PDB file of C-alpha atoms in Angstrom:
ATOM      1  CA  MET A 212     153.811-303.992  80.413  1.00  0.00           C
ATOM      2  CA  ALA A 213     151.268-301.737  79.250  1.00  0.00           C
ATOM      3  CA  ALA A 214     152.385-299.065  81.836  1.00  0.00           C
ATOM      4  CA  SER A 215     156.080-299.144  81.087  1.00  0.00           C
ATOM      5  CA  SER A 216     154.662-298.973  77.103  1.00  0.00           C
ATOM      6  CA  ARG A 217     152.866-295.929  77.934  1.00  0.00           C
ATOM      7  CA  ASN A 218     155.923-293.971  79.433  1.00  0.00           C
ATOM      8  CA  ALA A 219     157.827-294.813  76.216  1.00  0.00           C
ATOM      9  CA  ARG A 220     156.022-293.668  74.013  1.00  0.00           C
ATOM     10  CA  GLU A 221     155.115-290.425  76.364  1.00  0.00           C
ATOM     11  CA  ALA A 222     158.995-289.674  76.615  1.00  0.00           C
ATOM     12  CA  LYS A 223     159.799-290.220  73.039  1.00  0.00           C
ATOM     13  CA  ARG A 224     157.197-287.825  72.477  1.00  0.00           C
ATOM     14  CA  ARG A 225     158.567-285.182  74.858  1.00  0.00           C
ATOM     15  CA  VAL A 226     161.808-285.904  72.853  1.00  0.00           C
ATOM     16  CA  GLN A 227     160.464-285.359  69.552  1.00  0.00           C
ATOM     17  CA  GLN A 228     158.914-281.941  70.714  1.00  0.00           C
ATOM     18  CA  MET A 229     162.203-281.132  72.327  1.00  0.00           C
ATOM     19  CA  GLU A 230     164.111-281.708  69.288  1.00  0.00           C
ATOM     20  CA  ALA A 231     161.177-279.890  67.030  1.00  0.00           C
ATOM     21  CA  ARG A 232     161.615-276.808  69.111  1.00  0.00           C
ATOM     22  CA  ARG A 233     165.873-277.183  69.188  1.00  0.00           C
ATOM     23  CA  GLY A 234     165.146-277.379  65.507  1.00  0.00           C
ATOM     24  CA  LEU A 235     162.963-274.292  65.368  1.00  0.00           C
ATOM     25  CA  ARG A 236     165.108-272.046  67.404  1.00  0.00           C
ATOM     26  CA  ARG A 237     168.090-273.425  65.070  1.00  0.00           C
ATOM     27  CA  ASP A 238     166.663-272.183  62.123  1.00  0.00           C
ATOM     28  CA  GLN A 239     165.166-268.831  63.457  1.00  0.00           C
ATOM     29  CA  ASP A 240     169.144-268.677  64.398  1.00  0.00           C
ATOM     30  CA  LYS A 241     170.478-268.707  60.662  1.00  0.00           C
ATOM     31  CA  ARG A 242     167.585-266.078  59.253  1.00  0.00           C
ATOM     32  CA  ARG A 243     168.817-263.832  61.843  1.00  0.00           C
ATOM     33  CA  LYS A 244     172.353-264.328  61.126  1.00  0.00           C
ATOM     34  CA  ARG A 245     170.991-264.222  57.366  1.00  0.00           C
ATOM     35  CA  ASP A 246     169.067-261.145  57.622  1.00  0.00           C
ATOM     36  CA  ASN A 247     172.150-259.373  59.657  1.00  0.00           C
ATOM     37  CA  VAL A 248     174.278-260.342  56.910  1.00  0.00           C
ATOM     38  CA  LEU A 249     172.089-258.824  54.331  1.00  0.00           C
ATOM     39  CA  ALA A 250     171.761-255.687  56.201  1.00  0.00           C
ATOM     40  CA  ILE A 251     175.501-255.406  56.658  1.00  0.00           C
ATOM     41  CA  SER A 252     175.991-256.098  52.481  1.00  0.00           C
ATOM     42  CA  ALA A 253     173.064-253.573  51.776  1.00  0.00           C
ATOM     43  CA  GLY A 254     174.831-250.798  54.342  1.00  0.00           C
ATOM     44  CA  ALA A 255     178.184-251.439  52.796  1.00  0.00           C
ATOM     45  CA  ALA A 256     176.742-251.250  49.027  1.00  0.00           C
ATOM     46  CA  ALA A 257     175.145-248.108  50.021  1.00  0.00           C
ATOM     47  CA  ILE A 258     178.341-246.773  51.477  1.00  0.00           C
ATOM     48  CA  GLY A 259     180.135-247.559  48.924  1.00  0.00           C
ATOM     49  CA  LEU A 260     178.343-245.851  46.401  1.00  0.00           C
ATOM     50  CA  ALA A 261     178.076-243.071  48.257  1.00  0.00           C
ATOM     51  CA  LEU A 262     181.804-243.393  48.015  1.00  0.00           C
ATOM     52  CA  ILE A 263     182.109-243.515  44.212  1.00  0.00           C
ATOM     53  CA  LEU A 264     179.952-240.848  43.768  1.00  0.00           C
ATOM     54  CA  GLN A 265     181.934-238.745  46.128  1.00  0.00           C
ATOM     55  CA  LEU A 266     185.186-239.549  44.261  1.00  0.00           C
ATOM     56  CA  ALA A 267     183.651-239.316  40.829  1.00  0.00           C
ATOM     57  CA  VAL A 268     185.928-237.546  38.902  1.00  0.00           C
ATOM     58  CA  PHE A 269     185.337-233.921  38.895  1.00  0.00           C
ATOM     59  CA  SER A 270     188.214-232.103  37.027  1.00  0.00           C
ATOM     60  CA  SER A 271     187.870-228.371  38.062  1.00  0.00           C
ATOM     61  CA  ASN A 272     187.448-226.018  40.408  1.00  0.00           C
ATOM     62  CA  PRO A 273     184.006-225.875  42.042  1.00  0.00           C
ATOM     63  CA  THR A 274     180.768-224.574  39.961  1.00  0.00           C
ATOM     64  CA  GLU A 275     179.212-221.732  40.816  1.00  0.00           C
ATOM     65  CA  GLU A 276     176.369-223.428  42.751  1.00  0.00           C
ATOM     66  CA  GLU A 277     178.806-225.520  44.866  1.00  0.00           C
ATOM     67  CA  PHE A 278     180.568-222.464  45.667  1.00  0.00           C
ATOM     68  CA  LYS A 279     177.654-220.726  47.137  1.00  0.00           C
ATOM     69  CA  ALA A 280     176.634-223.927  49.223  1.00  0.00           C
ATOM     70  CA  ALA A 281     180.251-224.144  50.665  1.00  0.00           C
ATOM     71  CA  GLN A 282     180.209-220.255  50.964  1.00  0.00           C
ATOM     72  CA  GLU A 283     177.248-220.317  53.399  1.00  0.00           C
ATOM     73  CA  GLY A 284     178.906-222.897  55.642  1.00  0.00           C
ATOM     74  CA  LEU A 285     182.322-221.331  55.703  1.00  0.00           C
ATOM     75  CA  ALA A 286     182.856-219.979  59.266  1.00  0.00           C
ATOM     76  CA  ALA A 287     186.480-219.480  59.093  1.00  0.00           C
ATOM     77  CA  PRO A 288     189.677-219.509  56.637  1.00  0.00           C
ATOM     78  CA  SER A 289     190.831-222.910  55.730  1.00  0.00           C
ATOM     79  CA  ALA A 290     193.662-224.171  57.529  1.00  0.00           C
ATOM     80  CA  SER A 291     195.154-225.123  53.818  1.00  0.00           C
ATOM     81  CA  ALA A 292     198.367-223.742  54.218  1.00  0.00           C
ATOM     82  CA  THR A 293     200.382-226.730  54.447  1.00  0.00           C
ATOM     83  CA  PRO A 294     200.800-228.510  51.735  1.00  0.00           C
ATOM     84  CA  THR A 295     199.726-232.222  52.011  1.00  0.00           C
ATOM     85  CA  ALA A 296     202.456-235.290  52.315  1.00  0.00           C
ATOM     86  CA  ALA A 297     203.913-235.714  48.627  1.00  0.00           C
ATOM     87  CA  ALA A 298     202.501-238.280  46.995  1.00  0.00           C
ATOM     88  CA  THR A 299     204.125-241.226  45.126  1.00  0.00           C
ATOM     89  CA  ASN A 300     203.728-239.860  41.456  1.00  0.00           C
ATOM     90  CA  ALA A 301     204.282-241.881  38.321  1.00  0.00           C
ATOM     91  CA  ALA A 302     207.423-242.027  36.165  1.00  0.00           C
ATOM     92  CA  ASN A 303     205.728-239.918  33.634  1.00  0.00           C
ATOM     93  CA  ILE A 304     205.243-237.239  35.979  1.00  0.00           C
ATOM     94  CA  PRO A 305     208.150-234.774  35.479  1.00  0.00           C
ATOM     95  CA  LYS A 306     210.347-234.416  39.358  1.00  0.00           C
ATOM     96  CA  PRO A 307     210.131-231.425  41.646  1.00  0.00           C
ATOM     97  CA  GLU A 308     213.651-230.629  41.493  1.00  0.00           C
ATOM     98  CA  THR A 309     213.573-229.729  38.060  1.00  0.00           C
ATOM     99  CA  ALA A 310     211.743-226.625  38.875  1.00  0.00           C
ATOM    100  CA  ALA A 311     212.906-226.114  42.652  1.00  0.00           C
ATOM    101  CA  GLY A 312     213.953-222.585  42.936  1.00  0.00           C
ATOM    102  CA  LYS A 313     213.268-221.566  39.747  1.00  0.00           C
ATOM    103  CA  THR A 314     210.981-218.945  38.051  1.00  0.00           C
ATOM    104  CA  PHE A 315     209.701-220.046  34.362  1.00  0.00           C
ATOM    105  CA  THR A 316     208.537-216.922  32.378  1.00  0.00           C
ATOM    106  CA  GLY A 317     206.565-217.418  29.016  1.00  0.00           C
ATOM    107  CA  THR A 318     203.269-216.602  26.909  1.00  0.00           C
ATOM    108  CA  LEU A 319     200.343-218.197  26.733  1.00  0.00           C
ATOM    109  CA  LYS A 320     198.900-217.485  23.178  1.00  0.00           C
ATOM    110  CA  LEU A 321     195.409-217.783  23.051  1.00  0.00           C
ATOM    111  CA  ASN A 322     193.068-217.116  19.701  1.00  0.00           C
ATOM    112  CA  ARG A 323     191.902-214.365  21.532  1.00  0.00           C
ATOM    113  CA  GLY A 324     194.897-212.962  22.581  1.00  0.00           C
ATOM    114  CA  THR A 325     198.532-213.274  24.293  1.00  0.00           C
ATOM    115  CA  LEU A 326     198.741-213.336  27.936  1.00  0.00           C
ATOM    116  CA  GLY A 327     202.081-213.309  29.713  1.00  0.00           C
ATOM    117  CA  LEU A 328     202.926-215.793  32.754  1.00  0.00           C
ATOM    118  CA  ALA A 329     205.395-216.555  35.358  1.00  0.00           C
ATOM    119  CA  LEU A 330     205.463-219.850  37.170  1.00  0.00           C
ATOM    120  CA  ASP A 331     206.882-219.989  40.710  1.00  0.00           C
ATOM    121  CA  GLY A 332     209.021-223.085  41.578  1.00  0.00           C
ATOM    122  CA  THR A 333     209.814-221.877  44.842  1.00  0.00           C
ATOM    123  CA  LYS A 334     206.430-221.945  46.413  1.00  0.00           C
ATOM    124  CA  ALA A 335     204.718-224.967  43.631  1.00  0.00           C
ATOM    125  CA  PRO A 336     208.172-226.762  42.762  1.00  0.00           C
ATOM    126  CA  GLN A 337     206.014-229.973  41.452  1.00  0.00           C
ATOM    127  CA  ALA A 338     203.452-228.039  39.880  1.00  0.00           C
ATOM    128  CA  ALA A 339     205.529-225.898  38.265  1.00  0.00           C
ATOM    129  CA  ALA A 340     207.611-228.720  36.693  1.00  0.00           C
ATOM    130  CA  VAL A 341     204.807-230.237  35.407  1.00  0.00           C
ATOM    131  CA  PHE A 342     203.607-227.407  33.507  1.00  0.00           C
ATOM    132  CA  LYS A 343     206.997-226.501  32.182  1.00  0.00           C
ATOM    133  CA  SER A 344     207.378-230.540  31.142  1.00  0.00           C
ATOM    134  CA  LEU A 345     203.817-229.965  29.281  1.00  0.00           C
ATOM    135  CA  ALA A 346     204.517-226.969  27.687  1.00  0.00           C
ATOM    136  CA  ASP A 347     207.985-228.100  26.725  1.00  0.00           C
ATOM    137  CA  GLN A 348     205.997-230.821  24.396  1.00  0.00           C
ATOM    138  CA  ASN A 349     203.721-228.483  23.045  1.00  0.00           C
ATOM    139  CA  PHE A 350     201.445-230.735  25.021  1.00  0.00           C
ATOM    140  CA  TYR A 351     198.264-227.698  24.887  1.00  0.00           C
ATOM    141  CA  LYS A 352     198.622-226.291  21.152  1.00  0.00           C
ATOM    142  CA  GLY A 353     195.319-226.353  19.718  1.00  0.00           C
ATOM    143  CA  LEU A 354     193.355-227.523  23.321  1.00  0.00           C
ATOM    144  CA  SER A 355     190.684-225.342  24.435  1.00  0.00           C
ATOM    145  CA  CYS A 356     189.651-223.193  27.560  1.00  0.00           C
ATOM    146  CA  HIS A 357     186.299-225.322  27.984  1.00  0.00           C
ATOM    147  CA  ARG A 358     185.196-223.526  30.525  1.00  0.00           C
ATOM    148  CA  LEU A 359     184.242-220.287  31.903  1.00  0.00           C
ATOM    149  CA  THR A 360     182.721-218.774  35.432  1.00  0.00           C
ATOM    150  CA  THR A 361     181.035-215.623  35.663  1.00  0.00           C
ATOM    151  CA  GLY A 362     179.502-215.078  39.045  1.00  0.00           C
ATOM    152  CA  ALA A 363     180.240-212.280  41.283  1.00  0.00           C
ATOM    153  CA  ASN A 364     182.702-213.855  43.037  1.00  0.00           C
ATOM    154  CA  PHE A 365     183.875-216.812  40.815  1.00  0.00           C
ATOM    155  CA  GLY A 366     185.663-215.581  37.690  1.00  0.00           C
ATOM    156  CA  VAL A 367     187.728-218.070  36.213  1.00  0.00           C
ATOM    157  CA  LEU A 368     188.452-219.269  32.636  1.00  0.00           C
ATOM    158  CA  GLN A 369     190.179-223.287  32.457  1.00  0.00           C
ATOM    159  CA  CYS A 370     191.867-224.574  30.088  1.00  0.00           C
ATOM    160  CA  GLY A 371     193.874-227.886  29.387  1.00  0.00           C
ATOM    161  CA  SER A 372     191.498-230.805  28.783  1.00  0.00           C
ATOM    162  CA  LYS A 373     193.166-232.876  26.244  1.00  0.00           C
ATOM    163  CA  THR A 374     189.341-234.104  25.459  1.00  0.00           C
ATOM    164  CA  GLY A 375     188.217-230.806  25.498  1.00  0.00           C
ATOM    165  CA  ASP A 376     184.987-231.287  28.081  1.00  0.00           C
ATOM    166  CA  GLY A 377     186.645-230.898  31.450  1.00  0.00           C
ATOM    167  CA  SER A 378     187.451-235.020  31.697  1.00  0.00           C
ATOM    168  CA  SER A 379     190.865-235.470  33.065  1.00  0.00           C
ATOM    169  CA  ASP A 380     193.399-237.806  31.774  1.00  0.00           C
ATOM    170  CA  PRO A 381     193.678-240.835  34.204  1.00  0.00           C
ATOM    171  CA  ALA A 382     197.153-241.433  33.214  1.00  0.00           C
ATOM    172  CA  TYR A 383     198.341-238.236  34.244  1.00  0.00           C
ATOM    173  CA  THR A 384     197.791-237.616  38.165  1.00  0.00           C
ATOM    174  CA  TRP A 385     200.080-236.359  40.522  1.00  0.00           C
ATOM    175  CA  GLY A 386     200.379-234.445  43.807  1.00  0.00           C
ATOM    176  CA  PRO A 387     200.944-232.958  46.152  1.00  0.00           C
ATOM    177  CA  LEU A 388     198.746-229.768  46.515  1.00  0.00           C
ATOM    178  CA  GLU A 389     201.532-226.955  46.910  1.00  0.00           C
ATOM    179  CA  ASN A 390     200.854-222.746  48.121  1.00  0.00           C
ATOM    180  CA  THR A 391     197.252-223.275  48.379  1.00  0.00           C
ATOM    181  CA  PRO A 392     196.049-220.321  49.844  1.00  0.00           C
ATOM    182  CA  ALA A 393     194.769-220.059  53.668  1.00  0.00           C
ATOM    183  CA  ASP A 394     192.432-217.554  53.403  1.00  0.00           C
ATOM    184  CA  ASN A 395     190.375-219.492  50.340  1.00  0.00           C
ATOM    185  CA  LYS A 396     191.125-216.376  48.302  1.00  0.00           C
ATOM    186  CA  TYR A 397     192.607-216.235  44.404  1.00  0.00           C
ATOM    187  CA  PRO A 398     193.558-212.528  43.605  1.00  0.00           C
ATOM    188  CA  ALA A 399     192.875-211.668  39.852  1.00  0.00           C
ATOM    189  CA  GLY A 400     195.764-212.978  37.613  1.00  0.00           C
ATOM    190  CA  THR A 401     196.242-215.948  39.327  1.00  0.00           C
ATOM    191  CA  ILE A 402     197.146-219.168  37.716  1.00  0.00           C
ATOM    192  CA  ALA A 403     196.171-222.604  39.641  1.00  0.00           C
ATOM    193  CA  VAL A 404     196.071-226.162  39.040  1.00  0.00           C
ATOM    194  CA  ALA A 405     192.597-227.648  38.490  1.00  0.00           C
ATOM    195  CA  ARG A 406     192.002-230.955  40.434  1.00  0.00           C
ATOM    196  CA  THR A 407     189.656-233.532  40.888  1.00  0.00           C
ATOM    197  CA  SER A 408     187.454-233.083  43.491  1.00  0.00           C
ATOM    198  CA  GLY A 409     188.407-234.247  46.970  1.00  0.00           C
ATOM    199  CA  ASN A 410     191.688-235.484  45.633  1.00  0.00           C
ATOM    200  CA  ALA A 411     194.923-233.755  46.665  1.00  0.00           C
ATOM    201  CA  ASN A 412     196.368-235.911  44.230  1.00  0.00           C
ATOM    202  CA  GLY A 413     194.451-235.578  41.362  1.00  0.00           C
ATOM    203  CA  ASN A 414     195.867-232.740  39.897  1.00  0.00           C
ATOM    204  CA  GLY A 415     196.666-233.305  36.092  1.00  0.00           C
ATOM    205  CA  THR A 416     196.814-231.007  32.704  1.00  0.00           C
ATOM    206  CA  GLN A 417     194.092-228.477  33.885  1.00  0.00           C
ATOM    207  CA  PHE A 418     194.514-224.916  35.121  1.00  0.00           C
ATOM    208  CA  PHE A 419     192.902-222.083  35.742  1.00  0.00           C
ATOM    209  CA  ILE A 420     193.511-218.261  34.898  1.00  0.00           C
ATOM    210  CA  VAL A 421     191.159-216.033  37.589  1.00  0.00           C
ATOM    211  CA  TYR A 422     190.096-212.722  35.886  1.00  0.00           C
ATOM    212  CA  LYS A 423     188.402-211.281  38.911  1.00  0.00           C
ATOM    213  CA  ASP A 424     189.222-211.853  42.718  1.00  0.00           C
ATOM    214  CA  THR A 425     187.828-214.857  43.486  1.00  0.00           C
ATOM    215  CA  VAL A 426     186.870-217.092  46.974  1.00  0.00           C
ATOM    216  CA  ILE A 427     186.978-220.642  46.143  1.00  0.00           C
ATOM    217  CA  PRO A 428     186.520-222.761  49.573  1.00  0.00           C
ATOM    218  CA  ALA A 429     188.862-225.838  50.434  1.00  0.00           C
ATOM    219  CA  ASP A 430     187.039-228.923  49.674  1.00  0.00           C
ATOM    220  CA  ALA A 431     188.244-232.194  51.832  1.00  0.00           C
ATOM    221  CA  ALA A 432     191.450-232.589  50.279  1.00  0.00           C
ATOM    222  CA  GLY A 433     192.205-228.691  50.699  1.00  0.00           C
ATOM    223  CA  GLY A 434     192.422-225.897  48.162  1.00  0.00           C
ATOM    224  CA  TYR A 435     193.729-225.166  44.914  1.00  0.00           C
ATOM    225  CA  THR A 436     197.481-225.371  44.014  1.00  0.00           C
ATOM    226  CA  VAL A 437     198.532-221.481  42.985  1.00  0.00           C
ATOM    227  CA  VAL A 438     200.924-222.291  40.425  1.00  0.00           C
ATOM    228  CA  GLY A 439     201.768-218.584  39.046  1.00  0.00           C
ATOM    229  CA  LYS A 440     200.028-215.709  37.883  1.00  0.00           C
ATOM    230  CA  VAL A 441     199.711-213.691  34.685  1.00  0.00           C
ATOM    231  CA  THR A 442     202.210-210.551  33.854  1.00  0.00           C
ATOM    232  CA  SER A 443     200.065-209.145  31.163  1.00  0.00           C
ATOM    233  CA  GLY A 444     197.226-209.712  28.844  1.00  0.00           C
ATOM    234  CA  LEU A 445     194.572-210.479  31.699  1.00  0.00           C
ATOM    235  CA  ASP A 446     192.332-208.261  29.403  1.00  0.00           C
ATOM    236  CA  VAL A 447     192.128-210.996  27.224  1.00  0.00           C
ATOM    237  CA  VAL A 448     190.576-213.047  30.031  1.00  0.00           C
ATOM    238  CA  SER A 449     188.112-210.486  30.976  1.00  0.00           C
ATOM    239  CA  LYS A 450     186.755-209.461  27.328  1.00  0.00           C
ATOM    240  CA  VAL A 451     186.316-213.530  26.623  1.00  0.00           C
ATOM    241  CA  ALA A 452     184.110-213.318  29.873  1.00  0.00           C
ATOM    242  CA  ALA A 453     182.184-209.893  29.009  1.00  0.00           C
ATOM    243  CA  ALA A 454     180.980-211.816  26.160  1.00  0.00           C
ATOM    244  CA  GLY A 455     179.260-214.396  28.341  1.00  0.00           C
ATOM    245  CA  LEU A 456     178.785-217.835  28.370  1.00  0.00           C
ATOM    246  CA  LYS A 457     176.557-220.497  25.613  1.00  0.00           C
ATOM    247  CA  PRO A 458     173.057-220.924  26.763  1.00  0.00           C
ATOM    248  CA  GLY A 459     173.219-224.043  29.309  1.00  0.00           C
ATOM    249  CA  ALA A 460     172.546-225.313  32.690  1.00  0.00           C
ATOM    250  CA  SER A 461     173.871-222.520  34.743  1.00  0.00           C
ATOM    251  CA  ALA A 462     173.692-218.856  34.025  1.00  0.00           C
ATOM    252  CA  THR A 463     176.934-218.426  35.381  1.00  0.00           C
ATOM    253  CA  ASP A 464     179.083-221.262  34.936  1.00  0.00           C
ATOM    254  CA  GLY A 465     179.955-223.125  31.325  1.00  0.00           C
ATOM    255  CA  ALA A 466     181.324-223.008  27.790  1.00  0.00           C
ATOM    256  CA  PRO A 467     182.484-219.684  26.958  1.00  0.00           C
ATOM    257  CA  ALA A 468     180.162-217.848  23.956  1.00  0.00           C
ATOM    258  CA  GLU A 469     183.292-217.111  21.981  1.00  0.00           C
ATOM    259  CA  PRO A 470     185.538-220.421  21.321  1.00  0.00           C
ATOM    260  CA  VAL A 471     189.058-220.540  23.052  1.00  0.00           C
ATOM    261  CA  THR A 472     192.053-222.277  22.013  1.00  0.00           C
ATOM    262  CA  ILE A 473     195.753-222.373  22.907  1.00  0.00           C
ATOM    263  CA  ASP A 474     197.738-221.402  20.159  1.00  0.00           C
ATOM    264  CA  SER A 475     201.036-222.387  22.107  1.00  0.00           C
ATOM    265  CA  PHE A 476     202.076-222.186  25.431  1.00  0.00           C
ATOM    266  CA  SER A 477     205.722-221.744  26.089  1.00  0.00           C
ATOM    267  CA  LEU A 478     207.765-221.128  29.021  1.00  0.00           C
ATOM    268  CA  LYS A 479     211.574-220.623  29.854  1.00  0.00           C
TER     269      LYS A 479
END
């Protein structure tokens, strides 16, 4: 009986040791799984933050600094001549059919002078439809041209922000990109559509007038829709540029020193 008792106790001790080791392994497995989940969650959060930063609203063409950085890595012309696939625009966006095949002419009257315009509904029917509709509604009356760039190869005056600070209107966005230059070159007199950075369907109410030959490298979404051209009065914008910028963070990109507002924008 004594030997049998000792054997029983020894067997029980071994079983307890085995159960303890099994319990330890289970705990270690749980910790590893938990750590993996935490690592994956942290990675996903970092990726999500990067995407949020990348997709943050930037309703404009690139800054001079971004232009220089992009230009340094520009090895070949962008293949952005083919329009991006059409987006499903909201009901408040006019249909491209209303402008397709048409040329709209008119004037953009600024407090600094008047520009003659022509919009091309053949090459950019969606964009032409949008700006014809906004002009007909007197949307632009009283709005400002809030941004001017004066870089050596980057000269634009940007207008049409409803708030006057360059912010876009999230209730008025549309696509696709149309008539984007394959070589990223925007000749003097070009009228193009400003949009959210990296978003082919992030066009809105803002546009920019190119007052000297400009190169704007395409971003991940492509180039910028060229909707028309200035037919007269481009010197008005050149004079605004010659007056310079208000003091700010950049010597070549900011608000015009002489405030520019839109008295009227009419097309027919």
